[in-house]
mmCIF file of C-alpha atoms in Angstrom:
data_model
loop_
_atom_site.group_PDB
_atom_site.id
_atom_site.type_symbol
_atom_site.label_atom_id
_atom_site.label_comp_id
_atom_site.label_asym_id
_atom_site.label_seq_id
_atom_site.Cartn_x
_atom_site.Cartn_y
_atom_site.Cartn_z
ATOM 1 C CA MET A 1 -24.174 8.688 -48.220
ATOM 2 C CA THR A 2 -24.790 5.370 -46.688
ATOM 3 C CA HIS A 3 -24.098 5.077 -42.826
ATOM 4 C CA THR A 4 -21.786 1.935 -43.680
ATOM 5 C CA ASN A 5 -20.041 4.239 -45.973
ATOM 6 C CA ASN A 6 -19.496 7.148 -43.315
ATOM 7 C CA ASN A 7 -18.005 4.088 -40.697
ATOM 8 C CA ASP A 8 -15.614 3.257 -43.266
ATOM 9 C CA VAL A 9 -14.418 6.735 -43.534
ATOM 10 C CA ALA A 10 -14.553 6.883 -39.549
ATOM 11 C CA LYS A 11 -12.537 3.618 -39.673
ATOM 12 C CA LEU A 12 -9.713 5.117 -41.729
ATOM 13 C CA LEU A 13 -10.093 8.544 -39.705
ATOM 14 C CA ARG A 14 -9.482 6.124 -36.422
ATOM 15 C CA ALA A 15 -6.656 4.352 -38.167
ATOM 16 C CA ILE A 16 -4.718 7.709 -38.348
ATOM 17 C CA ARG A 17 -4.121 7.130 -34.617
ATOM 18 C CA GLN A 18 -1.831 4.583 -35.231
ATOM 19 C CA ASP A 19 0.329 6.803 -37.453
ATOM 20 C CA PRO A 20 4.068 7.221 -36.335
ATOM 21 C CA GLU A 21 3.669 10.565 -38.397
ATOM 22 C CA GLY A 22 1.348 11.509 -35.304
ATOM 23 C CA LEU A 23 3.924 11.207 -32.423
ATOM 24 C CA PRO A 24 6.728 13.194 -31.108
ATOM 25 C CA ARG A 25 10.035 12.847 -32.149
ATOM 26 C CA ALA A 26 12.060 11.312 -29.208
ATOM 27 C CA SER A 27 14.469 13.902 -29.249
ATOM 28 C CA PHE A 28 11.492 16.572 -29.244
ATOM 29 C CA ARG A 29 9.743 14.485 -26.485
ATOM 30 C CA THR A 30 13.221 14.352 -24.143
ATOM 31 C CA ASN A 31 14.329 18.041 -24.898
ATOM 32 C CA ALA A 32 11.396 19.865 -24.846
ATOM 33 C CA ARG A 33 10.527 18.087 -21.235
ATOM 34 C CA ILE A 34 13.830 19.596 -20.316
ATOM 35 C CA ARG A 35 13.175 22.982 -21.773
ATOM 36 C CA VAL A 36 9.777 23.351 -19.646
ATOM 37 C CA LEU A 37 10.809 22.066 -16.715
ATOM 38 C CA ASN A 38 13.531 24.452 -16.895
ATOM 39 C CA THR A 39 11.469 27.403 -17.637
ATOM 40 C CA ILE A 40 8.867 26.609 -15.020
ATOM 41 C CA ALA A 41 11.848 26.066 -12.551
ATOM 42 C CA LYS A 42 11.622 29.419 -10.490
ATOM 43 C CA PRO A 43 8.058 29.854 -10.554
ATOM 44 C CA LEU A 44 7.603 26.433 -9.612
ATOM 45 C CA ALA A 45 9.743 26.580 -6.684
ATOM 46 C CA ALA A 46 8.036 29.458 -5.560
ATOM 47 C CA MET A 47 4.842 27.673 -5.614
ATOM 48 C CA ARG A 48 6.040 25.647 -2.744
ATOM 49 C CA PRO A 49 5.425 26.238 0.917
ATOM 50 C CA ALA A 50 7.991 27.814 2.651
ATOM 51 C CA ARG A 51 10.668 25.635 4.248
ATOM 52 C CA MET A 52 13.738 26.157 6.618
ATOM 53 C CA ASN A 53 16.943 26.162 4.808
ATOM 54 C CA ARG A 54 18.331 22.771 5.069
ATOM 55 C CA PHE A 55 21.739 23.869 6.265
ATOM 56 C CA TRP A 56 19.822 25.562 9.325
ATOM 57 C CA ARG A 57 17.748 22.361 9.877
ATOM 58 C CA GLY A 58 20.855 20.484 10.049
ATOM 59 C CA VAL A 59 22.342 22.929 12.696
ATOM 60 C CA VAL A 60 18.699 22.832 14.758
ATOM 61 C CA ALA A 61 19.205 18.859 14.728
ATOM 62 C CA ALA A 62 23.220 19.228 15.737
ATOM 63 C CA VAL A 63 22.457 21.264 18.593
ATOM 64 C CA ALA A 64 19.401 19.274 19.899
ATOM 65 C CA THR A 65 20.272 15.709 18.674
ATOM 66 C CA PRO A 66 23.133 14.576 20.986
ATOM 67 C CA ALA A 67 21.045 15.898 24.105
ATOM 68 C CA PHE A 68 18.357 13.053 23.240
ATOM 69 C CA LEU A 69 20.242 10.584 20.958
ATOM 70 C CA GLY A 70 23.697 10.213 21.765
ATOM 71 C CA VAL A 71 27.238 9.535 20.003
ATOM 72 C CA GLY A 72 25.791 6.086 18.712
ATOM 73 C CA THR A 73 22.753 7.753 17.211
ATOM 74 C CA VAL A 74 25.545 10.203 15.438
ATOM 75 C CA LEU A 75 27.202 7.119 13.807
ATOM 76 C CA ALA A 76 23.901 5.446 12.825
ATOM 77 C CA ALA A 77 23.197 8.526 11.191
ATOM 78 C CA GLN A 78 26.349 8.356 8.662
ATOM 79 C CA THR A 79 24.846 5.781 6.759
ATOM 80 C CA SER A 80 21.077 7.503 6.253
ATOM 81 C CA LYS A 81 19.672 8.919 3.348
ATOM 82 C CA PRO A 82 17.732 12.054 2.278
ATOM 83 C CA ASN A 83 14.140 11.116 3.798
ATOM 84 C CA ASP A 84 15.581 9.005 6.454
ATOM 85 C CA LEU A 85 14.954 9.836 9.944
ATOM 86 C CA LEU A 86 18.238 10.514 11.000
ATOM 87 C CA TYR A 87 19.196 12.410 7.892
ATOM 88 C CA PRO A 88 19.316 15.638 9.662
ATOM 89 C CA VAL A 89 21.833 14.311 12.011
ATOM 90 C CA LYS A 90 24.191 13.332 9.170
ATOM 91 C CA ILE A 91 24.038 16.890 7.736
ATOM 92 C CA ALA A 92 24.582 18.543 11.132
ATOM 93 C CA SER A 93 27.803 16.381 12.079
ATOM 94 C CA GLU A 94 29.159 17.267 8.933
ATOM 95 C CA ASN A 95 28.659 20.893 9.562
ATOM 96 C CA ILE A 96 30.211 20.323 12.622
ATOM 97 C CA SER A 97 33.135 18.496 11.405
ATOM 98 C CA LEU A 98 33.721 21.374 8.755
ATOM 99 C CA GLN A 99 33.594 24.024 11.140
ATOM 100 C CA LEU A 100 35.730 22.563 13.187
ATOM 101 C CA ALA A 101 38.512 21.362 10.816
ATOM 102 C CA PRO A 102 41.541 23.649 12.096
ATOM 103 C CA THR A 103 43.358 24.562 8.445
ATOM 104 C CA SER A 104 42.349 25.523 5.396
ATOM 105 C CA GLN A 105 43.212 22.594 3.738
ATOM 106 C CA LEU A 106 41.726 20.598 6.290
ATOM 107 C CA LYS A 107 38.394 22.458 5.751
ATOM 108 C CA THR A 108 38.963 21.418 1.761
ATOM 109 C CA SER A 109 39.308 18.020 2.540
ATOM 110 C CA VAL A 110 36.070 18.106 4.789
ATOM 111 C CA ALA A 111 34.458 20.005 2.275
ATOM 112 C CA ILE A 112 35.622 17.529 -0.923
ATOM 113 C CA ASP A 113 34.214 14.666 1.395
ATOM 114 C CA ILE A 114 30.631 15.843 1.667
ATOM 115 C CA ILE A 115 30.434 16.585 -1.780
ATOM 116 C CA ARG A 116 31.205 13.054 -2.421
ATOM 117 C CA ARG A 117 28.840 12.070 0.057
ATOM 118 C CA ARG A 118 25.814 14.118 -1.646
ATOM 119 C CA ALA A 119 26.980 12.360 -4.939
ATOM 120 C CA GLU A 120 26.970 8.779 -3.719
ATOM 121 C CA GLU A 121 23.375 9.394 -2.051
ATOM 122 C CA ILE A 122 22.425 10.269 -6.009
ATOM 123 C CA GLU A 123 23.807 7.210 -6.949
ATOM 124 C CA HIS A 124 22.060 5.639 -4.257
ATOM 125 C CA ALA A 125 18.470 7.145 -5.075
ATOM 126 C CA GLU A 126 19.105 6.722 -9.300
ATOM 127 C CA SER A 127 20.037 2.701 -8.500
ATOM 128 C CA GLN A 128 16.803 2.395 -6.760
ATOM 129 C CA ASN A 129 14.553 4.368 -8.887
ATOM 130 C CA ASP A 130 13.438 6.391 -6.116
ATOM 131 C CA THR A 131 12.419 9.871 -7.697
ATOM 132 C CA LYS A 132 11.334 11.372 -4.420
ATOM 133 C CA GLU A 133 14.663 10.585 -3.073
ATOM 134 C CA LEU A 134 16.475 11.779 -5.806
ATOM 135 C CA ARG A 135 14.707 14.827 -6.051
ATOM 136 C CA GLU A 136 15.660 15.482 -2.260
ATOM 137 C CA ALA A 137 19.465 14.424 -2.869
ATOM 138 C CA LYS A 138 19.853 16.753 -5.681
ATOM 139 C CA ALA A 139 18.307 19.264 -3.783
ATOM 140 C CA THR A 140 20.734 18.893 -0.474
ATOM 141 C CA MET A 141 23.686 18.627 -3.198
ATOM 142 C CA THR A 142 22.859 21.992 -4.610
ATOM 143 C CA GLN A 143 22.292 23.207 -1.270
ATOM 144 C CA THR A 144 25.670 21.757 -0.260
ATOM 145 C CA ILE A 145 27.745 23.497 -3.094
ATOM 146 C CA ASP A 146 26.069 26.912 -2.227
ATOM 147 C CA THR A 147 27.143 26.849 1.545
ATOM 148 C CA LEU A 148 30.340 25.552 0.850
ATOM 149 C CA ARG A 149 31.013 28.245 -1.839
ATOM 150 C CA ASN A 150 30.112 30.577 0.796
ATOM 151 C CA THR A 151 32.069 29.095 3.722
ATOM 152 C CA SER A 152 35.718 30.980 3.975
ATOM 153 C CA GLU A 153 39.149 29.546 4.506
ATOM 154 C CA ILE A 154 37.503 26.590 1.969
ATOM 155 C CA ARG A 155 40.402 26.348 -1.465
ATOM 156 C CA GLN A 156 37.050 26.782 -3.989
ATOM 157 C CA GLU A 157 39.575 26.092 -6.518
ATOM 158 C CA ASP A 158 40.091 22.455 -5.440
ATOM 159 C CA VAL A 159 36.129 21.914 -4.766
ATOM 160 C CA ASP A 160 35.614 23.067 -8.374
ATOM 161 C CA ASP A 161 38.098 20.455 -9.542
ATOM 162 C CA TYR A 162 36.361 17.596 -7.777
ATOM 163 C CA LEU A 163 33.060 18.873 -9.088
ATOM 164 C CA GLU A 164 34.154 19.107 -12.895
ATOM 165 C CA ASN A 165 35.410 15.467 -12.287
ATOM 166 C CA SER A 166 32.277 14.481 -10.178
ATOM 167 C CA ILE A 167 28.422 14.305 -10.588
ATOM 168 C CA GLU A 168 26.870 16.996 -12.802
ATOM 169 C CA ILE A 169 24.339 19.207 -11.296
ATOM 170 C CA GLN A 170 21.502 20.684 -12.464
ATOM 171 C CA ARG A 171 20.965 24.429 -12.210
ATOM 172 C CA SER A 172 17.677 26.637 -13.184
ATOM 173 C CA PRO A 173 18.740 29.078 -15.890
ATOM 174 C CA GLU A 174 18.669 32.688 -15.055
ATOM 175 C CA ASN A 175 16.219 33.708 -17.261
ATOM 176 C CA PRO A 176 13.530 31.347 -18.099
ATOM 177 C CA GLN A 177 11.873 31.894 -21.713
ATOM 178 C CA THR A 178 9.690 34.383 -21.993
ATOM 179 C CA THR A 179 7.097 34.920 -24.531
ATOM 180 C CA LYS A 180 4.895 37.855 -25.503
ATOM 181 C CA GLN A 181 1.506 37.663 -23.111
ATOM 182 C CA GLU A 182 -0.550 40.421 -24.379
ATOM 183 C CA ASP A 183 -2.242 38.514 -27.323
ATOM 184 C CA ARG A 184 -2.470 35.376 -25.451
ATOM 185 C CA ASP A 185 -4.108 37.117 -22.225
ATOM 186 C CA GLU A 186 -6.730 38.287 -24.674
ATOM 187 C CA SER A 187 -7.404 35.240 -26.132
ATOM 188 C CA ASN A 188 -7.047 33.394 -22.705
ATOM 189 C CA GLU A 189 -9.818 35.500 -21.179
ATOM 190 C CA GLU A 190 -12.439 34.112 -23.972
ATOM 191 C CA SER A 191 -11.126 30.763 -23.351
ATOM 192 C CA GLU A 192 -11.803 30.887 -19.609
ATOM 193 C CA GLN A 193 -15.363 31.996 -20.087
ATOM 194 C CA LEU A 194 -17.305 28.663 -19.513
ATOM 195 C CA HIS A 195 -20.566 29.762 -20.877
ATOM 196 C CA VAL A 196 -21.783 27.615 -23.678
ATOM 197 C CA GLU A 197 -24.135 28.892 -26.142
ATOM 198 C CA GLY A 198 -27.767 28.100 -26.115
ATOM 199 C CA ALA A 199 -28.472 24.201 -27.817
ATOM 200 C CA THR A 200 -31.688 24.953 -29.357
ATOM 201 C CA THR A 201 -32.154 23.454 -32.965
ATOM 202 C CA SER A 202 -33.864 26.769 -34.259
ATOM 203 C CA SER A 203 -30.218 28.621 -33.854
ATOM 204 C CA LEU A 204 -28.384 25.862 -35.621
ATOM 205 C CA PRO A 205 -26.744 26.773 -38.709
ATOM 206 C CA THR A 206 -28.790 25.370 -42.119
ATOM 207 C CA ASN A 207 -26.552 24.256 -45.412
ATOM 208 C CA ALA A 208 -26.571 28.012 -46.534
ATOM 209 C CA PRO A 209 -22.288 28.855 -46.276
ATOM 210 C CA GLU A 210 -23.350 32.262 -44.749
ATOM 211 C CA GLU A 211 -25.049 31.215 -41.712
ATOM 212 C CA ASN A 212 -22.558 28.336 -41.118
ATOM 213 C CA LYS A 213 -19.430 31.122 -41.111
ATOM 214 C CA SER A 214 -20.456 33.226 -38.033
ATOM 215 C CA THR A 215 -20.918 29.506 -36.054
ATOM 216 C CA ASP A 216 -18.086 27.542 -37.170
ATOM 217 C CA ASP A 217 -15.486 29.757 -38.417
ATOM 218 C CA SER A 218 -12.820 29.274 -35.618
ATOM 219 C CA HIS A 219 -12.096 33.147 -35.718
ATOM 220 C CA ASP A 220 -15.050 33.123 -33.638
ATOM 221 C CA GLU A 221 -12.605 33.748 -30.529
ATOM 222 C CA ASP A 222 -12.071 36.893 -31.595
ATOM 223 C CA MET B 1 -6.358 4.018 -6.778
ATOM 224 C CA THR B 2 -8.079 4.515 -9.801
ATOM 225 C CA ASP B 3 -6.399 6.576 -12.999
ATOM 226 C CA LEU B 4 -8.527 9.097 -12.335
ATOM 227 C CA ASP B 5 -7.633 9.456 -8.572
ATOM 228 C CA THR B 6 -3.726 9.111 -9.487
ATOM 229 C CA LEU B 7 -4.395 12.056 -12.199
ATOM 230 C CA SER B 8 -6.314 14.102 -9.772
ATOM 231 C CA LEU B 9 -3.325 13.587 -7.188
ATOM 232 C CA THR B 10 -0.771 14.454 -9.614
ATOM 233 C CA ILE B 11 -2.557 17.667 -10.890
ATOM 234 C CA ARG B 12 -2.744 18.976 -6.849
ATOM 235 C CA LYS B 13 0.756 18.188 -6.172
ATOM 236 C CA ALA B 14 1.569 20.167 -9.522
ATOM 237 C CA GLN B 15 -0.577 22.875 -8.432
ATOM 238 C CA LYS B 16 1.619 22.717 -4.937
ATOM 239 C CA GLY B 17 4.955 23.061 -7.108
ATOM 240 C CA ASP B 18 5.719 19.814 -7.329
ATOM 241 C CA ARG B 19 8.085 19.634 -10.453
ATOM 242 C CA ASP B 20 7.856 15.409 -10.505
ATOM 243 C CA ALA B 21 4.120 15.671 -10.745
ATOM 244 C CA PHE B 22 4.333 18.498 -13.490
ATOM 245 C CA GLY B 23 6.808 16.115 -15.507
ATOM 246 C CA LYS B 24 4.398 13.365 -15.130
ATOM 247 C CA LEU B 25 1.559 15.510 -16.734
ATOM 248 C CA TYR B 26 3.676 16.248 -19.302
ATOM 249 C CA ASP B 27 5.015 12.444 -20.204
ATOM 250 C CA LEU B 28 1.286 11.749 -19.642
ATOM 251 C CA PHE B 29 -0.260 13.726 -22.498
ATOM 252 C CA LEU B 30 2.085 14.780 -24.435
ATOM 253 C CA ASN B 31 1.553 12.389 -27.499
ATOM 254 C CA ARG B 32 -2.197 13.316 -27.084
ATOM 255 C CA LEU B 33 -1.442 16.929 -27.472
ATOM 256 C CA TYR B 34 1.253 16.827 -30.035
ATOM 257 C CA ARG B 35 -1.190 14.431 -32.176
ATOM 258 C CA PHE B 36 -4.118 16.867 -32.083
ATOM 259 C CA ILE B 37 -1.646 19.856 -32.886
ATOM 260 C CA TYR B 38 0.204 17.714 -35.601
ATOM 261 C CA TYR B 39 -3.011 16.962 -37.549
ATOM 262 C CA LYS B 40 -4.398 20.561 -36.920
ATOM 263 C CA VAL B 41 -0.954 22.704 -38.225
ATOM 264 C CA THR B 42 0.305 19.723 -40.585
ATOM 265 C CA ASN B 43 3.555 20.836 -39.959
ATOM 266 C CA ARG B 44 6.150 19.101 -37.484
ATOM 267 C CA GLU B 45 8.260 21.840 -36.392
ATOM 268 C CA THR B 46 5.196 23.803 -35.872
ATOM 269 C CA ALA B 47 3.353 21.528 -34.075
ATOM 270 C CA GLU B 48 6.672 20.858 -31.646
ATOM 271 C CA ASP B 49 6.896 24.578 -31.280
ATOM 272 C CA ILE B 50 2.886 25.198 -30.057
ATOM 273 C CA THR B 51 3.183 21.757 -28.133
ATOM 274 C CA GLU B 52 6.280 23.158 -25.974
ATOM 275 C CA GLN B 53 3.899 26.417 -25.485
ATOM 276 C CA VAL B 54 1.055 24.518 -24.441
ATOM 277 C CA PHE B 55 2.593 22.889 -21.286
ATOM 278 C CA VAL B 56 4.330 25.868 -20.467
ATOM 279 C CA LYS B 57 0.679 27.249 -20.520
ATOM 280 C CA MET B 58 -0.540 24.875 -18.711
ATOM 281 C CA PHE B 59 1.918 25.320 -16.004
ATOM 282 C CA GLU B 60 0.700 29.100 -16.146
ATOM 283 C CA LYS B 61 -2.738 28.405 -15.796
ATOM 284 C CA LEU B 62 -2.655 25.728 -13.564
ATOM 285 C CA PRO B 63 -3.335 26.952 -10.335
ATOM 286 C CA THR B 64 -6.913 28.361 -11.558
ATOM 287 C CA TYR B 65 -7.969 24.747 -12.450
ATOM 288 C CA LYS B 66 -10.364 23.158 -10.266
ATOM 289 C CA GLU B 67 -11.420 19.915 -10.741
ATOM 290 C CA THR B 68 -14.889 20.541 -9.905
ATOM 291 C CA GLY B 69 -15.109 22.404 -13.516
ATOM 292 C CA LEU B 70 -14.235 20.789 -16.773
ATOM 293 C CA PRO B 71 -12.311 17.173 -17.075
ATOM 294 C CA PHE B 72 -8.855 17.845 -16.941
ATOM 295 C CA GLU B 73 -8.039 16.521 -20.319
ATOM 296 C CA ALA B 74 -10.901 18.626 -21.957
ATOM 297 C CA TRP B 75 -9.274 21.518 -20.276
ATOM 298 C CA LEU B 76 -6.058 21.114 -21.603
ATOM 299 C CA PHE B 77 -7.070 20.313 -25.232
ATOM 300 C CA ARG B 78 -8.998 23.801 -25.130
ATOM 301 C CA VAL B 79 -5.426 25.120 -23.785
ATOM 302 C CA ALA B 80 -4.016 23.494 -26.979
ATOM 303 C CA ARG B 81 -6.493 24.612 -29.375
ATOM 304 C CA ASN B 82 -6.412 28.309 -27.913
ATOM 305 C CA GLN B 83 -2.774 28.302 -28.365
ATOM 306 C CA VAL B 84 -2.968 27.024 -32.311
ATOM 307 C CA ILE B 85 -5.559 29.809 -32.623
ATOM 308 C CA ASP B 86 -2.900 32.213 -31.296
ATOM 309 C CA PHE B 87 -0.305 30.990 -33.664
ATOM 310 C CA TYR B 88 -2.477 31.545 -36.553
ATOM 311 C CA ARG B 89 -3.446 35.090 -34.957
ATOM 312 C CA THR B 90 0.026 36.298 -34.644
ATOM 313 C CA ARG B 91 1.122 34.821 -38.005
ATOM 314 C CA LYS B 92 -1.992 36.775 -39.708
ATOM 315 C CA HIS B 93 -2.917 33.161 -41.243
ATOM 316 C CA THR B 94 -6.224 33.575 -42.987
ATOM 317 C CA VAL B 95 -8.367 30.942 -43.967
ATOM 318 C CA SER B 96 -8.960 30.683 -47.757
ATOM 319 C CA LEU B 97 -12.593 31.139 -48.464
ATOM 320 C CA GLU B 98 -12.073 28.349 -51.266
ATOM 321 C CA LYS B 99 -12.236 25.640 -48.461
ATOM 322 C CA VAL B 100 -15.819 26.075 -48.374
ATOM 323 C CA MET B 101 -18.377 24.050 -46.294
ATOM 324 C CA GLU B 102 -21.130 23.040 -48.525
ATOM 325 C CA VAL B 103 -20.842 19.917 -49.711
ATOM 326 C CA PRO B 104 -22.301 19.534 -53.742
ATOM 327 C CA ASP B 105 -23.997 16.817 -55.316
ATOM 328 C CA VAL B 106 -21.732 14.103 -56.641
ATOM 329 C CA GLU B 107 -22.737 11.236 -58.456
ATOM 330 C CA PRO B 108 -23.668 8.230 -56.036
ATOM 331 C CA SER B 109 -21.582 5.506 -57.886
ATOM 332 C CA LEU B 110 -18.680 7.578 -58.211
ATOM 333 C CA ILE B 111 -18.827 7.832 -54.360
ATOM 334 C CA ASP B 112 -18.935 4.263 -54.064
ATOM 335 C CA ARG B 113 -15.914 3.586 -56.284
ATOM 336 C CA VAL B 114 -14.098 5.958 -54.580
ATOM 337 C CA HIS B 115 -15.169 4.533 -51.250
ATOM 338 C CA THR B 116 -13.807 0.775 -52.095
ATOM 339 C CA THR B 117 -10.257 2.134 -52.818
ATOM 340 C CA MET B 118 -10.218 4.863 -49.975
ATOM 341 C CA THR B 119 -6.795 4.347 -48.120
ATOM 342 C CA MET B 120 -5.460 6.249 -44.895
ATOM 343 C CA ASP B 121 -2.992 8.240 -46.846
ATOM 344 C CA MET B 122 -5.782 9.169 -48.842
ATOM 345 C CA VAL B 123 -7.843 10.312 -45.978
ATOM 346 C CA LYS B 124 -4.686 12.179 -44.348
ATOM 347 C CA LYS B 125 -4.188 14.433 -47.448
ATOM 348 C CA ALA B 126 -7.822 15.303 -47.485
ATOM 349 C CA LEU B 127 -8.155 16.099 -43.932
ATOM 350 C CA VAL B 128 -5.114 18.767 -44.833
ATOM 351 C CA LYS B 129 -7.636 20.335 -47.205
ATOM 352 C CA LEU B 130 -10.621 20.451 -45.000
ATOM 353 C CA HIS B 131 -11.602 23.853 -43.282
ATOM 354 C CA ASP B 132 -10.085 24.094 -39.627
ATOM 355 C CA SER B 133 -13.228 23.882 -38.095
ATOM 356 C CA TYR B 134 -14.127 20.300 -39.811
ATOM 357 C CA ARG B 135 -10.647 19.314 -39.486
ATOM 358 C CA GLU B 136 -10.950 19.733 -35.590
ATOM 359 C CA ILE B 137 -14.025 17.817 -35.459
ATOM 360 C CA LEU B 138 -12.741 14.991 -36.892
ATOM 361 C CA ILE B 139 -9.002 14.758 -35.248
ATOM 362 C CA LEU B 140 -11.107 15.108 -31.737
ATOM 363 C CA LYS B 141 -14.031 12.509 -32.703
ATOM 364 C CA PHE B 142 -11.956 10.040 -34.289
ATOM 365 C CA ILE B 143 -8.615 10.457 -34.041
ATOM 366 C CA GLU B 144 -8.606 11.392 -30.368
ATOM 367 C CA ASP B 145 -11.474 9.203 -29.878
ATOM 368 C CA LYS B 146 -13.514 11.803 -27.620
ATOM 369 C CA GLY B 147 -17.147 11.810 -26.987
ATOM 370 C CA ASN B 148 -19.506 14.566 -28.482
ATOM 371 C CA GLU B 149 -19.753 16.254 -25.089
ATOM 372 C CA GLU B 150 -16.335 16.418 -24.193
ATOM 373 C CA ILE B 151 -15.545 17.828 -27.923
ATOM 374 C CA SER B 152 -18.462 20.636 -27.163
ATOM 375 C CA VAL B 153 -16.692 21.693 -24.321
ATOM 376 C CA ILE B 154 -13.272 21.771 -25.993
ATOM 377 C CA VAL B 155 -14.451 23.685 -28.780
ATOM 378 C CA ASN B 156 -16.725 25.913 -26.592
ATOM 379 C CA LYS B 157 -20.256 25.047 -29.226
ATOM 380 C CA PRO B 158 -23.425 23.162 -28.267
ATOM 381 C CA VAL B 159 -23.493 19.276 -28.425
ATOM 382 C CA ALA B 160 -26.028 19.539 -31.357
ATOM 383 C CA HIS B 161 -23.739 22.168 -33.629
ATOM 384 C CA VAL B 162 -20.809 19.007 -32.949
ATOM 385 C CA ARG B 163 -22.978 16.559 -34.285
ATOM 386 C CA VAL B 164 -23.772 18.551 -37.397
ATOM 387 C CA LEU B 165 -20.262 19.577 -37.807
ATOM 388 C CA GLN B 166 -19.467 16.301 -38.018
ATOM 389 C CA SER B 167 -22.006 14.751 -40.156
ATOM 390 C CA ARG B 168 -20.825 17.756 -42.913
ATOM 391 C CA ALA B 169 -16.947 17.125 -41.871
ATOM 392 C CA ILE B 170 -17.216 13.655 -42.797
ATOM 393 C CA ALA B 171 -19.189 14.395 -46.164
ATOM 394 C CA ALA B 172 -16.500 17.274 -46.885
ATOM 395 C CA LEU B 173 -13.736 14.844 -46.511
ATOM 396 C CA ARG B 174 -15.405 12.518 -48.531
ATOM 397 C CA LYS B 175 -15.835 14.943 -51.362
ATOM 398 C CA HIS B 176 -11.725 15.803 -50.777
ATOM 399 C CA VAL B 177 -10.924 12.227 -51.612
ATOM 400 C CA TYR B 178 -13.477 11.852 -54.603
ATOM 401 C CA ASP B 179 -11.396 14.680 -56.267
ATOM 402 C CA THR B 180 -8.096 13.374 -55.354
ATOM 403 C CA TYR B 181 -9.484 10.289 -57.080
ATOM 404 C CA LYS B 182 -10.493 11.771 -59.751
ATOM 405 C CA GLN B 183 -7.535 13.384 -60.350
#
């Protein structure tokens, strides 16, 4: 067997790299991404450093900001976007508006207006292809909805009606997909061992199949 | 910033729970992992299942990954390889002893004749018939274009052994192509 022949085999093997059969289907690519991210959503969130709840950050800003910045700043904050410096001021002013609305009908109207603003922020982030801003905007939307659901005197059915006709919010699933771990843990302990067998020529297998089996067999992992 | 720097930053962000960073790792490595797994298991649905499991497993093990250890891609391929092994183990898959590794002598002129008409399809069909260890080496070396050092890390075997496996794998592949040609 000549070197040239082996090179031609190698060329054909390399050509398999371009074989479309070896590419994942587009539907699988998209759906698996969603499934995987949903599966890991809760533990992923648990890995993040603890942050103050956005609502309370808004409250703190509502208390501190007017003393230092004034009404003009509050007005200027109304067009701010997530990650903007004045965004907490915007949130704080919304919370104050909500608290100050005297009747259930007005509170519900303010609540829907707040949700509409969150939706506009998401649309803005999407139009800018700003993934960081989009992530913040979606998180703020989720937080806003949670806060509004816990606010009494708001007519939840009116809010629900508005949401159904508005942007769909992705929520984490209740139960991420779980798989049996026992078998995997056992094999993973072996895979985590980084030791490499001694590379001496005397330990290399010869042509005899019996000697090959002990080192070549993939079930060596057992 | 180099590609490696960007990857390093993305990995660190993913380790801290950054969802976007994890999504980026998925986008970056999906094709390569899927292709490696597909040519190992030679079934699309199985390859999809295992590929998805690999990314979940990647997330589970990511906190323990250290950049001072294995290169990330080699580490990820090792996770994928172990996931395929687990898959066969849980299905009690047994390797047929008929997929022998020794290479009987074949008439040189016939080998040359086969060689001139060898096509990619013939090579793909022959690849399926190989013993898993041989197939894996050929996939990593020629389809995934990995160096012998990286392959040795992924399969956890010495570099010298990887070279021996490689030459035997090519010989076995040509033998299977010859058998197909003979038919």
